[in-house]
Tab-separated table of C-alpha atoms in Angstrom:
chain	number	residue	atom	x	y	z
A	42	UNK	CA	0.013	-40.614	-10.225
A	43	UNK	CA	-0.744	-37.093	-9.019
A	44	UNK	CA	2.251	-34.762	-9.126
A	45	UNK	CA	2.349	-31.899	-6.635
A	46	UNK	CA	2.030	-28.522	-8.361
A	47	UNK	CA	5.257	-27.193	-6.895
A	48	UNK	CA	7.197	-29.946	-8.697
A	49	UNK	CA	6.093	-28.529	-12.051
A	50	UNK	CA	7.036	-25.043	-10.869
A	51	UNK	CA	10.493	-26.095	-9.741
A	52	UNK	CA	11.320	-27.948	-12.962
A	53	UNK	CA	10.165	-25.163	-15.287
A	54	UNK	CA	11.902	-22.449	-13.273
A	55	UNK	CA	15.160	-24.403	-13.254
A	56	UNK	CA	14.939	-24.818	-17.015
A	57	UNK	CA	14.318	-21.089	-17.515
A	58	UNK	CA	17.571	-20.318	-15.687
A	59	UNK	CA	19.705	-22.759	-17.675
A	60	UNK	CA	22.734	-21.347	-19.490
A	61	UNK	CA	21.908	-23.320	-22.634
A	62	UNK	CA	18.134	-23.091	-23.138
A	63	UNK	CA	18.225	-25.385	-26.169
A	64	UNK	CA	19.101	-28.314	-23.896
A	65	UNK	CA	16.111	-27.701	-21.634
A	66	UNK	CA	13.420	-26.238	-23.849
A	67	UNK	CA	11.930	-29.483	-25.159
A	68	UNK	CA	11.793	-31.023	-21.696
A	69	UNK	CA	10.323	-27.889	-20.135
A	70	UNK	CA	7.626	-27.697	-22.809
A	71	UNK	CA	6.718	-31.328	-22.135
A	72	UNK	CA	6.436	-30.648	-18.398
A	73	UNK	CA	4.348	-27.550	-19.128
A	74	UNK	CA	1.903	-29.546	-21.264
A	75	UNK	CA	1.696	-32.252	-18.596
A	76	UNK	CA	0.927	-29.566	-16.044
A	77	UNK	CA	-1.961	-28.256	-18.141
A	78	UNK	CA	-3.310	-31.780	-18.678
A	79	UNK	CA	-3.097	-32.410	-14.942
A	80	UNK	CA	-5.015	-29.193	-14.427
A	81	UNK	CA	-7.827	-30.347	-16.740
A	82	UNK	CA	-7.974	-33.792	-15.164
A	83	UNK	CA	-8.104	-32.352	-11.667
A	84	UNK	CA	-10.887	-29.939	-12.599
A	85	UNK	CA	-12.948	-32.853	-13.960
A	86	UNK	CA	-12.714	-34.607	-10.597
A	87	UNK	CA	-13.766	-31.340	-8.914
A	88	UNK	CA	-10.613	-31.308	-6.871
A	89	UNK	CA	-8.288	-28.360	-6.431
A	90	UNK	CA	-6.618	-27.705	-9.772
A	91	UNK	CA	-2.914	-27.374	-10.410
A	92	UNK	CA	-2.431	-23.631	-10.893
A	93	UNK	CA	-0.922	-22.528	-14.197
A	94	UNK	CA	-0.290	-18.966	-13.143
A	95	UNK	CA	1.848	-16.003	-14.070
A	96	UNK	CA	5.130	-17.400	-12.645
A	97	UNK	CA	4.922	-20.469	-14.889
A	98	UNK	CA	3.955	-18.524	-18.003
A	99	UNK	CA	6.705	-15.980	-17.338
A	100	UNK	CA	9.285	-18.732	-16.852
A	101	UNK	CA	8.232	-20.443	-20.087
A	102	UNK	CA	8.352	-17.176	-22.047
A	103	UNK	CA	11.787	-16.466	-20.614
A	104	UNK	CA	13.007	-19.913	-21.652
A	105	UNK	CA	11.609	-19.636	-25.176
A	106	UNK	CA	13.013	-16.106	-25.497
A	107	UNK	CA	16.494	-17.326	-24.617
A	108	UNK	CA	16.072	-20.077	-27.207
A	109	UNK	CA	14.903	-17.481	-29.784
A	110	UNK	CA	11.660	-19.412	-30.263
A	111	UNK	CA	9.615	-16.257	-30.736
A	112	UNK	CA	6.629	-18.057	-32.228
A	113	UNK	CA	6.275	-20.077	-29.022
A	114	UNK	CA	6.578	-16.876	-26.979
A	115	UNK	CA	3.707	-15.221	-28.825
A	116	UNK	CA	1.584	-18.337	-28.434
A	117	UNK	CA	2.249	-18.346	-24.688
A	118	UNK	CA	1.339	-14.662	-24.388
A	119	UNK	CA	-1.907	-15.255	-26.289
A	120	UNK	CA	-2.731	-18.288	-24.146
A	121	UNK	CA	-1.971	-16.356	-20.993
A	122	UNK	CA	-4.217	-13.461	-21.987
A	123	UNK	CA	-7.029	-15.793	-23.020
A	124	UNK	CA	-6.824	-17.471	-19.607
A	125	UNK	CA	-7.004	-13.992	-18.023
A	126	UNK	CA	-3.717	-14.524	-16.222
A	127	UNK	CA	-2.353	-11.093	-15.304
A	128	UNK	CA	1.226	-10.681	-16.555
A	129	UNK	CA	4.044	-8.898	-14.779
A	130	UNK	CA	6.996	-6.956	-16.089
A	131	UNK	CA	9.117	-10.119	-15.889
A	132	UNK	CA	6.715	-11.750	-18.338
A	133	UNK	CA	7.819	-9.479	-21.167
A	134	UNK	CA	11.305	-8.290	-20.169
A	135	UNK	CA	13.274	-11.300	-21.469
A	136	UNK	CA	11.239	-11.361	-24.693
A	137	UNK	CA	11.881	-7.671	-25.312
A	138	UNK	CA	15.603	-8.138	-24.717
A	139	UNK	CA	15.750	-11.157	-27.033
A	140	UNK	CA	13.987	-9.307	-29.860
A	141	UNK	CA	16.311	-6.343	-29.345
A	142	UNK	CA	19.388	-8.573	-29.514
A	143	UNK	CA	18.028	-10.084	-32.721
A	144	UNK	CA	17.335	-6.655	-34.235
A	145	UNK	CA	13.582	-7.278	-34.505
A	146	UNK	CA	12.262	-3.715	-34.321
A	147	UNK	CA	8.658	-4.564	-35.231
A	148	UNK	CA	8.517	-7.248	-32.553
A	149	UNK	CA	10.036	-4.884	-29.989
A	150	UNK	CA	7.246	-2.438	-30.795
A	151	UNK	CA	4.745	-5.281	-30.328
A	152	UNK	CA	6.152	-6.147	-26.893
A	153	UNK	CA	6.170	-2.462	-25.944
A	154	UNK	CA	2.500	-2.190	-26.856
A	155	UNK	CA	1.766	-5.248	-24.722
A	156	UNK	CA	3.519	-3.637	-21.758
A	157	UNK	CA	1.462	-0.483	-22.170
A	158	UNK	CA	-1.811	-2.370	-22.614
A	159	UNK	CA	-1.214	-4.160	-19.306
A	160	UNK	CA	-0.228	-0.859	-17.611
A	161	UNK	CA	3.244	-2.099	-16.711
A	162	UNK	CA	5.971	0.469	-16.024
A	163	UNK	CA	9.085	-0.167	-18.074
A	164	UNK	CA	12.478	-0.312	-16.399
A	165	UNK	CA	15.573	1.443	-17.657
A	166	UNK	CA	16.819	-1.862	-19.099
A	167	UNK	CA	13.592	-2.200	-21.077
A	168	UNK	CA	14.037	1.252	-22.569
A	169	UNK	CA	17.668	0.530	-23.382
A	170	UNK	CA	16.542	-2.564	-25.291
A	171	UNK	CA	14.082	-0.434	-27.283
A	172	UNK	CA	16.672	2.245	-28.009
A	173	UNK	CA	19.317	-0.336	-28.880
A	174	UNK	CA	17.176	-2.022	-31.531
A	175	UNK	CA	16.620	1.382	-33.149
A	176	UNK	CA	20.378	1.917	-33.248
A	177	UNK	CA	20.797	-1.471	-34.906
A	178	UNK	CA	18.133	-0.762	-37.513
A	179	UNK	CA	18.927	2.937	-37.964
A	180	UNK	CA	15.288	3.892	-37.406
A	181	UNK	CA	15.345	7.566	-36.379
A	182	UNK	CA	11.609	8.155	-36.021
A	183	UNK	CA	11.145	5.213	-33.687
A	184	UNK	CA	14.301	6.032	-31.730
A	185	UNK	CA	13.028	9.497	-30.851
A	186	UNK	CA	9.560	8.146	-30.071
A	187	UNK	CA	11.086	5.755	-27.536
A	188	UNK	CA	13.486	8.448	-26.311
A	189	UNK	CA	10.566	10.780	-25.543
A	190	UNK	CA	9.019	8.095	-23.354
A	191	UNK	CA	12.372	7.233	-21.819
A	192	UNK	CA	13.192	10.778	-20.679
A	193	UNK	CA	9.725	11.098	-19.187
A	194	UNK	CA	10.167	7.916	-17.155
A	195	UNK	CA	13.888	7.596	-16.358
A	196	UNK	CA	15.192	10.862	-14.965
A	197	UNK	CA	18.784	9.938	-14.226
A	198	UNK	CA	20.099	7.264	-16.577
A	199	UNK	CA	22.921	4.936	-15.645
A	200	UNK	CA	26.267	5.166	-17.394
A	201	UNK	CA	25.472	2.009	-19.353
A	202	UNK	CA	22.536	3.869	-20.884
A	203	UNK	CA	24.894	6.653	-21.921
A	204	UNK	CA	26.563	4.055	-24.159
A	205	UNK	CA	23.467	3.477	-26.287
A	206	UNK	CA	22.871	7.242	-26.482
A	207	UNK	CA	26.441	7.793	-27.653
A	208	UNK	CA	26.072	5.003	-30.206
A	209	UNK	CA	22.939	6.583	-31.644
A	210	UNK	CA	24.171	10.155	-31.835
A	211	UNK	CA	27.439	8.943	-33.380
A	212	UNK	CA	25.597	7.025	-36.088
A	213	UNK	CA	24.893	8.133	-39.623
A	214	UNK	CA	21.159	7.613	-39.053
A	215	UNK	CA	21.183	10.329	-36.372
A	216	UNK	CA	22.605	12.999	-38.671
A	217	UNK	CA	20.324	15.894	-39.621
A	218	UNK	CA	20.803	17.107	-43.195
A	219	UNK	CA	24.342	15.804	-43.070
A	220	UNK	CA	25.124	17.532	-39.780
A	221	UNK	CA	26.674	15.406	-37.053
A	222	UNK	CA	26.271	15.591	-33.297
A	223	UNK	CA	29.044	16.646	-30.914
A	224	UNK	CA	29.127	14.578	-27.724
A	225	UNK	CA	30.710	16.157	-24.633
A	226	UNK	CA	30.622	15.515	-20.899
A	227	UNK	CA	30.099	18.439	-18.542
A	228	UNK	CA	28.357	19.621	-15.387
A	229	UNK	CA	25.364	21.774	-14.488
A	230	UNK	CA	25.614	24.346	-11.696
A	231	UNK	CA	23.041	24.930	-8.952
A	232	UNK	CA	21.288	27.530	-11.073
A	233	UNK	CA	20.839	25.010	-13.887
A	234	UNK	CA	23.423	26.373	-16.342
A	235	UNK	CA	25.291	23.817	-18.454
A	236	UNK	CA	29.093	24.127	-18.385
A	237	UNK	CA	29.363	23.012	-22.019
A	238	UNK	CA	26.643	24.996	-23.782
A	239	UNK	CA	25.690	27.667	-21.191
A	240	UNK	CA	22.079	26.594	-21.713
A	241	UNK	CA	19.632	27.187	-18.871
A	242	UNK	CA	17.900	23.938	-17.953
A	243	UNK	CA	14.228	24.106	-17.071
A	244	UNK	CA	12.044	22.976	-14.199
A	245	UNK	CA	9.917	20.286	-15.801
A	246	UNK	CA	6.537	19.850	-14.131
A	247	UNK	CA	3.996	17.066	-14.451
A	248	UNK	CA	1.608	17.333	-17.351
A	249	UNK	CA	-1.888	18.685	-16.562
A	250	UNK	CA	-3.218	15.174	-17.206
A	251	UNK	CA	-0.938	13.617	-14.571
A	252	UNK	CA	-1.724	16.419	-12.117
A	253	UNK	CA	-5.422	15.744	-12.543
A	254	UNK	CA	-4.899	12.001	-12.177
A	255	UNK	CA	-3.092	12.581	-8.879
A	256	UNK	CA	-5.852	14.878	-7.605
A	257	UNK	CA	-8.502	12.300	-8.470
A	258	UNK	CA	-6.602	9.609	-6.541
A	259	UNK	CA	-6.358	11.834	-3.468
A	260	UNK	CA	-10.044	12.708	-3.566
A	261	UNK	CA	-10.973	9.055	-3.924
A	262	UNK	CA	-9.261	8.358	-0.600
A	263	UNK	CA	-11.051	11.231	1.144
A	264	UNK	CA	-14.597	11.127	-0.203
A	265	UNK	CA	-15.727	7.992	1.609
A	266	UNK	CA	-18.912	9.177	3.367
A	267	UNK	CA	-21.323	12.109	3.298
A	268	UNK	CA	-19.771	13.893	6.268
A	269	UNK	CA	-16.265	13.756	4.843
A	270	UNK	CA	-17.509	14.771	1.410
A	271	UNK	CA	-19.206	17.871	2.839
A	272	UNK	CA	-16.088	18.838	4.806
A	273	UNK	CA	-13.898	18.252	1.777
A	274	UNK	CA	-16.102	20.412	-0.439
A	275	UNK	CA	-15.909	23.185	2.172
A	276	UNK	CA	-12.123	22.958	2.078
A	277	UNK	CA	-11.993	23.225	-1.710
A	278	UNK	CA	-14.216	26.311	-1.605
A	279	UNK	CA	-12.041	27.812	1.139
A	280	UNK	CA	-8.908	27.168	-0.917
A	281	UNK	CA	-10.472	28.781	-3.975
A	282	UNK	CA	-11.530	31.827	-1.949
A	283	UNK	CA	-8.340	32.518	0.004
A	284	UNK	CA	-5.656	31.077	-2.265
A	285	UNK	CA	-3.417	30.820	-4.071
A	286	UNK	CA	-0.575	30.089	-1.667
A	287	UNK	CA	3.092	29.745	-2.526
A	288	UNK	CA	4.162	27.622	0.447
A	289	UNK	CA	2.206	24.943	2.322
A	290	UNK	CA	3.376	23.802	5.741
A	291	UNK	CA	2.639	20.352	7.123
A	292	UNK	CA	2.268	21.832	10.605
A	293	UNK	CA	2.002	18.493	12.409
A	294	UNK	CA	5.315	17.394	10.921
A	295	UNK	CA	7.043	20.676	11.752
A	296	UNK	CA	5.551	20.826	15.248
A	297	UNK	CA	6.820	17.367	16.152
A	298	UNK	CA	10.283	17.785	14.605
A	299	UNK	CA	13.114	16.937	17.052
A	300	UNK	CA	10.639	16.253	19.868
A	301	UNK	CA	11.524	12.618	20.524
A	302	UNK	CA	13.140	13.303	23.909
A	303	UNK	CA	12.034	13.219	27.528
A	304	UNK	CA	9.597	16.081	28.002
A	305	UNK	CA	9.335	16.795	24.275
A	306	UNK	CA	5.980	17.599	22.728
A	307	UNK	CA	4.214	19.487	19.986
A	308	UNK	CA	6.134	22.736	19.447
A	309	UNK	CA	4.018	25.578	18.037
A	310	UNK	CA	7.081	27.811	18.118
A	311	UNK	CA	8.707	25.720	15.393
A	312	UNK	CA	5.710	26.252	13.133
A	313	UNK	CA	5.979	29.995	13.753
A	314	UNK	CA	9.678	29.917	12.833
A	315	UNK	CA	8.901	28.197	9.536
A	316	UNK	CA	6.146	30.681	8.721
A	317	UNK	CA	8.450	33.601	9.504
A	318	UNK	CA	11.183	32.084	7.326
A	319	UNK	CA	8.978	32.157	4.246
A	320	UNK	CA	7.066	35.332	4.995
A	321	UNK	CA	10.423	37.105	5.233
A	322	UNK	CA	10.897	36.069	1.595
A	323	UNK	CA	7.549	37.584	0.666
A	324	UNK	CA	5.847	34.208	0.268
A	325	UNK	CA	2.171	33.616	0.984
A	326	UNK	CA	1.999	30.706	3.422
A	327	UNK	CA	-0.751	28.198	4.228
A	328	UNK	CA	-0.537	26.240	7.485
A	329	UNK	CA	-2.506	22.983	7.526
A	330	UNK	CA	-3.217	21.851	11.079
A	331	UNK	CA	-5.794	19.491	12.538
A	332	UNK	CA	-8.617	21.159	14.459
A	333	UNK	CA	-7.744	19.331	17.679
A	334	UNK	CA	-4.418	21.188	17.718
A	335	UNK	CA	-5.961	24.655	18.112
A	336	UNK	CA	-7.982	24.172	21.314
A	337	UNK	CA	-6.915	25.994	24.486
A	338	UNK	CA	-6.257	22.607	26.080
A	339	UNK	CA	-3.625	21.924	23.419
A	340	UNK	CA	-2.104	25.341	22.733
A	341	UNK	CA	0.202	26.899	25.345
A	342	UNK	CA	-0.905	30.364	26.446
A	343	UNK	CA	2.027	32.107	24.773
A	344	UNK	CA	1.024	30.756	21.353
A	345	UNK	CA	-2.756	31.225	21.496
A	346	UNK	CA	-2.780	34.740	20.057
A	347	UNK	CA	-0.649	33.565	17.142
A	348	UNK	CA	-3.025	30.685	16.409
A	349	UNK	CA	-5.973	33.087	16.397
A	350	UNK	CA	-4.129	35.511	14.127
A	351	UNK	CA	-3.335	32.780	11.588
A	352	UNK	CA	-6.996	31.852	11.487
A	353	UNK	CA	-8.232	35.429	11.131
A	354	UNK	CA	-5.749	36.158	8.335
A	355	UNK	CA	-6.766	32.945	6.526
A	356	UNK	CA	-3.221	31.599	6.591
A	357	UNK	CA	-4.327	28.440	8.386
A	358	UNK	CA	-6.802	25.715	7.537
A	359	UNK	CA	-7.945	23.277	10.221
A	360	UNK	CA	-9.319	19.941	9.078
A	361	UNK	CA	-12.000	18.440	11.295
A	362	UNK	CA	-12.040	15.239	13.389
A	363	UNK	CA	-12.185	12.057	11.350
A	364	UNK	CA	-10.019	13.539	8.591
A	365	UNK	CA	-6.378	12.981	7.759
A	366	UNK	CA	-4.654	16.352	7.474
A	367	UNK	CA	-2.106	14.797	5.089
A	368	UNK	CA	-4.691	14.688	2.315
A	369	UNK	CA	-5.510	18.359	2.761
A	370	UNK	CA	-1.995	19.710	2.412
A	371	UNK	CA	-1.144	17.286	-0.385
A	372	UNK	CA	-4.255	18.106	-2.399
A	373	UNK	CA	-3.708	21.846	-1.946
A	374	UNK	CA	-0.065	21.618	-3.019
A	375	UNK	CA	-0.902	19.652	-6.175
A	376	UNK	CA	-3.964	21.751	-6.993
A	377	UNK	CA	-2.135	25.066	-6.677
A	378	UNK	CA	0.548	23.820	-9.054
A	379	UNK	CA	3.248	26.050	-10.548
A	380	UNK	CA	6.152	26.331	-8.106
A	381	UNK	CA	4.126	25.790	-4.936
A	382	UNK	CA	6.349	24.348	-2.208
A	383	UNK	CA	5.327	21.774	0.403
A	384	UNK	CA	7.319	21.884	3.639
A	385	UNK	CA	7.442	18.438	5.232
A	386	UNK	CA	9.947	15.758	6.148
A	387	UNK	CA	7.219	13.151	5.730
A	388	UNK	CA	8.503	10.564	3.239
A	389	UNK	CA	4.873	9.739	2.373
A	390	UNK	CA	5.379	6.000	2.485
A	391	UNK	CA	2.554	4.785	4.731
A	392	UNK	CA	-0.206	2.557	3.401
A	393	UNK	CA	-2.402	5.507	2.403
A	394	UNK	CA	0.325	7.090	0.298
A	395	UNK	CA	1.139	3.721	-1.245
A	396	UNK	CA	-2.302	3.814	-2.847
A	397	UNK	CA	-1.286	6.818	-4.950
A	398	UNK	CA	2.447	6.170	-5.179
A	399	UNK	CA	3.842	5.831	-8.675
A	400	UNK	CA	6.513	7.472	-10.782
A	401	UNK	CA	4.372	10.561	-11.334
A	402	UNK	CA	3.966	11.098	-7.585
A	403	UNK	CA	7.695	10.633	-7.029
A	404	UNK	CA	8.397	13.219	-9.725
A	405	UNK	CA	5.936	15.636	-8.196
A	406	UNK	CA	7.711	15.342	-4.830
A	407	UNK	CA	11.067	15.950	-6.506
A	408	UNK	CA	9.866	19.326	-7.779
A	409	UNK	CA	7.786	20.491	-4.786
A	410	UNK	CA	8.789	18.908	-1.475
A	411	UNK	CA	10.946	20.981	0.887
A	412	UNK	CA	12.831	19.108	3.571
A	413	UNK	CA	14.022	21.071	6.562
A	414	UNK	CA	15.870	21.078	9.864
A	415	UNK	CA	15.166	22.941	13.086
A	416	UNK	CA	18.182	24.229	15.013
A	417	UNK	CA	16.871	25.687	18.254
A	418	UNK	CA	15.217	28.939	17.201
A	419	UNK	CA	16.386	28.722	13.599
A	420	UNK	CA	15.289	26.674	10.588
A	421	UNK	CA	17.118	25.651	7.436
A	422	UNK	CA	15.374	24.347	4.345
A	423	UNK	CA	16.433	22.161	1.442
A	424	UNK	CA	14.321	23.310	-1.482
A	425	UNK	CA	14.163	21.691	-4.915
A	426	UNK	CA	16.713	22.959	-7.395
A	427	UNK	CA	15.437	25.639	-9.799
A	428	UNK	CA	15.775	23.111	-12.619
A	429	UNK	CA	14.944	19.433	-13.074
A	430	UNK	CA	17.794	16.940	-12.945
A	431	UNK	CA	16.344	14.977	-15.803
A	432	UNK	CA	17.037	14.614	-19.532
A	433	UNK	CA	16.088	17.760	-21.401
A	434	UNK	CA	16.348	19.164	-24.877
A	435	UNK	CA	17.130	22.858	-25.160
A	436	UNK	CA	17.155	23.955	-28.780
A	437	UNK	CA	19.473	21.615	-30.658
A	438	UNK	CA	21.151	20.290	-27.525
A	439	UNK	CA	20.251	17.201	-25.518
A	440	UNK	CA	21.289	17.103	-21.857
A	441	UNK	CA	21.400	13.728	-20.072
A	442	UNK	CA	22.336	13.502	-16.363
A	443	UNK	CA	24.057	10.450	-14.923
A	444	UNK	CA	22.715	8.477	-12.015
A	445	UNK	CA	26.194	7.855	-10.698
A	446	UNK	CA	29.755	8.799	-11.450
A	447	UNK	CA	32.976	7.681	-9.735
A	448	UNK	CA	34.012	11.172	-8.600
A	449	UNK	CA	30.537	12.458	-7.745
A	450	UNK	CA	30.300	13.913	-4.244
A	451	UNK	CA	27.153	16.024	-4.521
A	452	UNK	CA	24.498	16.918	-7.093
A	453	UNK	CA	26.671	19.794	-8.319
A	454	UNK	CA	29.324	17.196	-9.225
A	455	UNK	CA	26.872	15.143	-11.254
A	456	UNK	CA	28.167	14.514	-14.759
A	457	UNK	CA	25.993	15.366	-17.739
A	458	UNK	CA	26.161	14.094	-21.289
A	459	UNK	CA	25.699	17.021	-23.680
A	460	UNK	CA	24.819	16.199	-27.280
A	461	UNK	CA	24.814	19.214	-29.587
A	462	UNK	CA	23.900	19.348	-33.260
A	463	UNK	CA	26.722	20.911	-35.220
A	464	UNK	CA	26.067	24.200	-36.964
A	465	UNK	CA	25.649	24.358	-40.712
A	466	UNK	CA	29.014	24.652	-42.394
């Protein structure tokens, strides 16, 4: 009798969610083996095979993890990799948690290496499992190795993560030459000064490697034919010649702001207001605007002289037809680096941006994107804070922000966990 593939899926998934995995494990393993045999038999008849894919492997690994059958888990991972089935984060998450609960540090390291080898981004819960097993085993070197990765990936930990941090820094294994850590909760003001230690927190930028990776991804989207490549190379030369710039303006976004009303349209005056706002601060501004927006047919008479002046002074770059101006201002902002600001309300979520979207891109936006509002003939801007709201170590003090706190109203109310190494007696 031929069993429909979804029947196998349903049974194994139900077993993986059982409260007592010991009751279901043997039966689930039997169903899993029958599924594989059915797959072989179907292939021999040259009919469509029963798929043994990632969902089934992940469900089986979850079930065996809950049953603490770690040998079976490793066998399933090996089988999965040999079959070239691409795993997901859910494939390894339950196994990592189970090893952490059991205090198996070496096996947690093994799972972590598997996650990295498959280029899977760990969640906060995954990092907590790694940190927790180090607390259990008192392994300082590995704790700080995982902590370094954690603070680079998870910028605002949850309060539950604070618990494992407190447990570590309260432990004997965390002491340095007999010195203990003092754990205090405080706040950080808008200038980045800690209320507990008076330390100045820093603006933490992407590493040069991640910057370069982001630039390569952008260029890959642009350089699709000879014409675009030539235009793109011209832009890079132009940027090198007339830069650097401190502020980049997504002129299309600014020009269309608040124009969704009857009779509304592209407002060049709003772009001028934004330029004036930053030039009044002594900033060198670059306006990125598509070439079609500078023709006399498009530009009202009262703004034409201004458009010409921006071009003559090399404060404006106009990308040519067939190009997406988004890639020009984004590339320039990343390439210029340092504290270059990008003025746009664009959330950068369309399908093009999704091709480069990852944690690194989100972090870059956090440090460089300026959101704004236009109020008639006045603009207000919401610039990034002068420091990064992310875990930082300043001297012998760790600073950990919280993602949420019951009495938090704004970022200035965000609670911080300050962990300071006591001075030598």
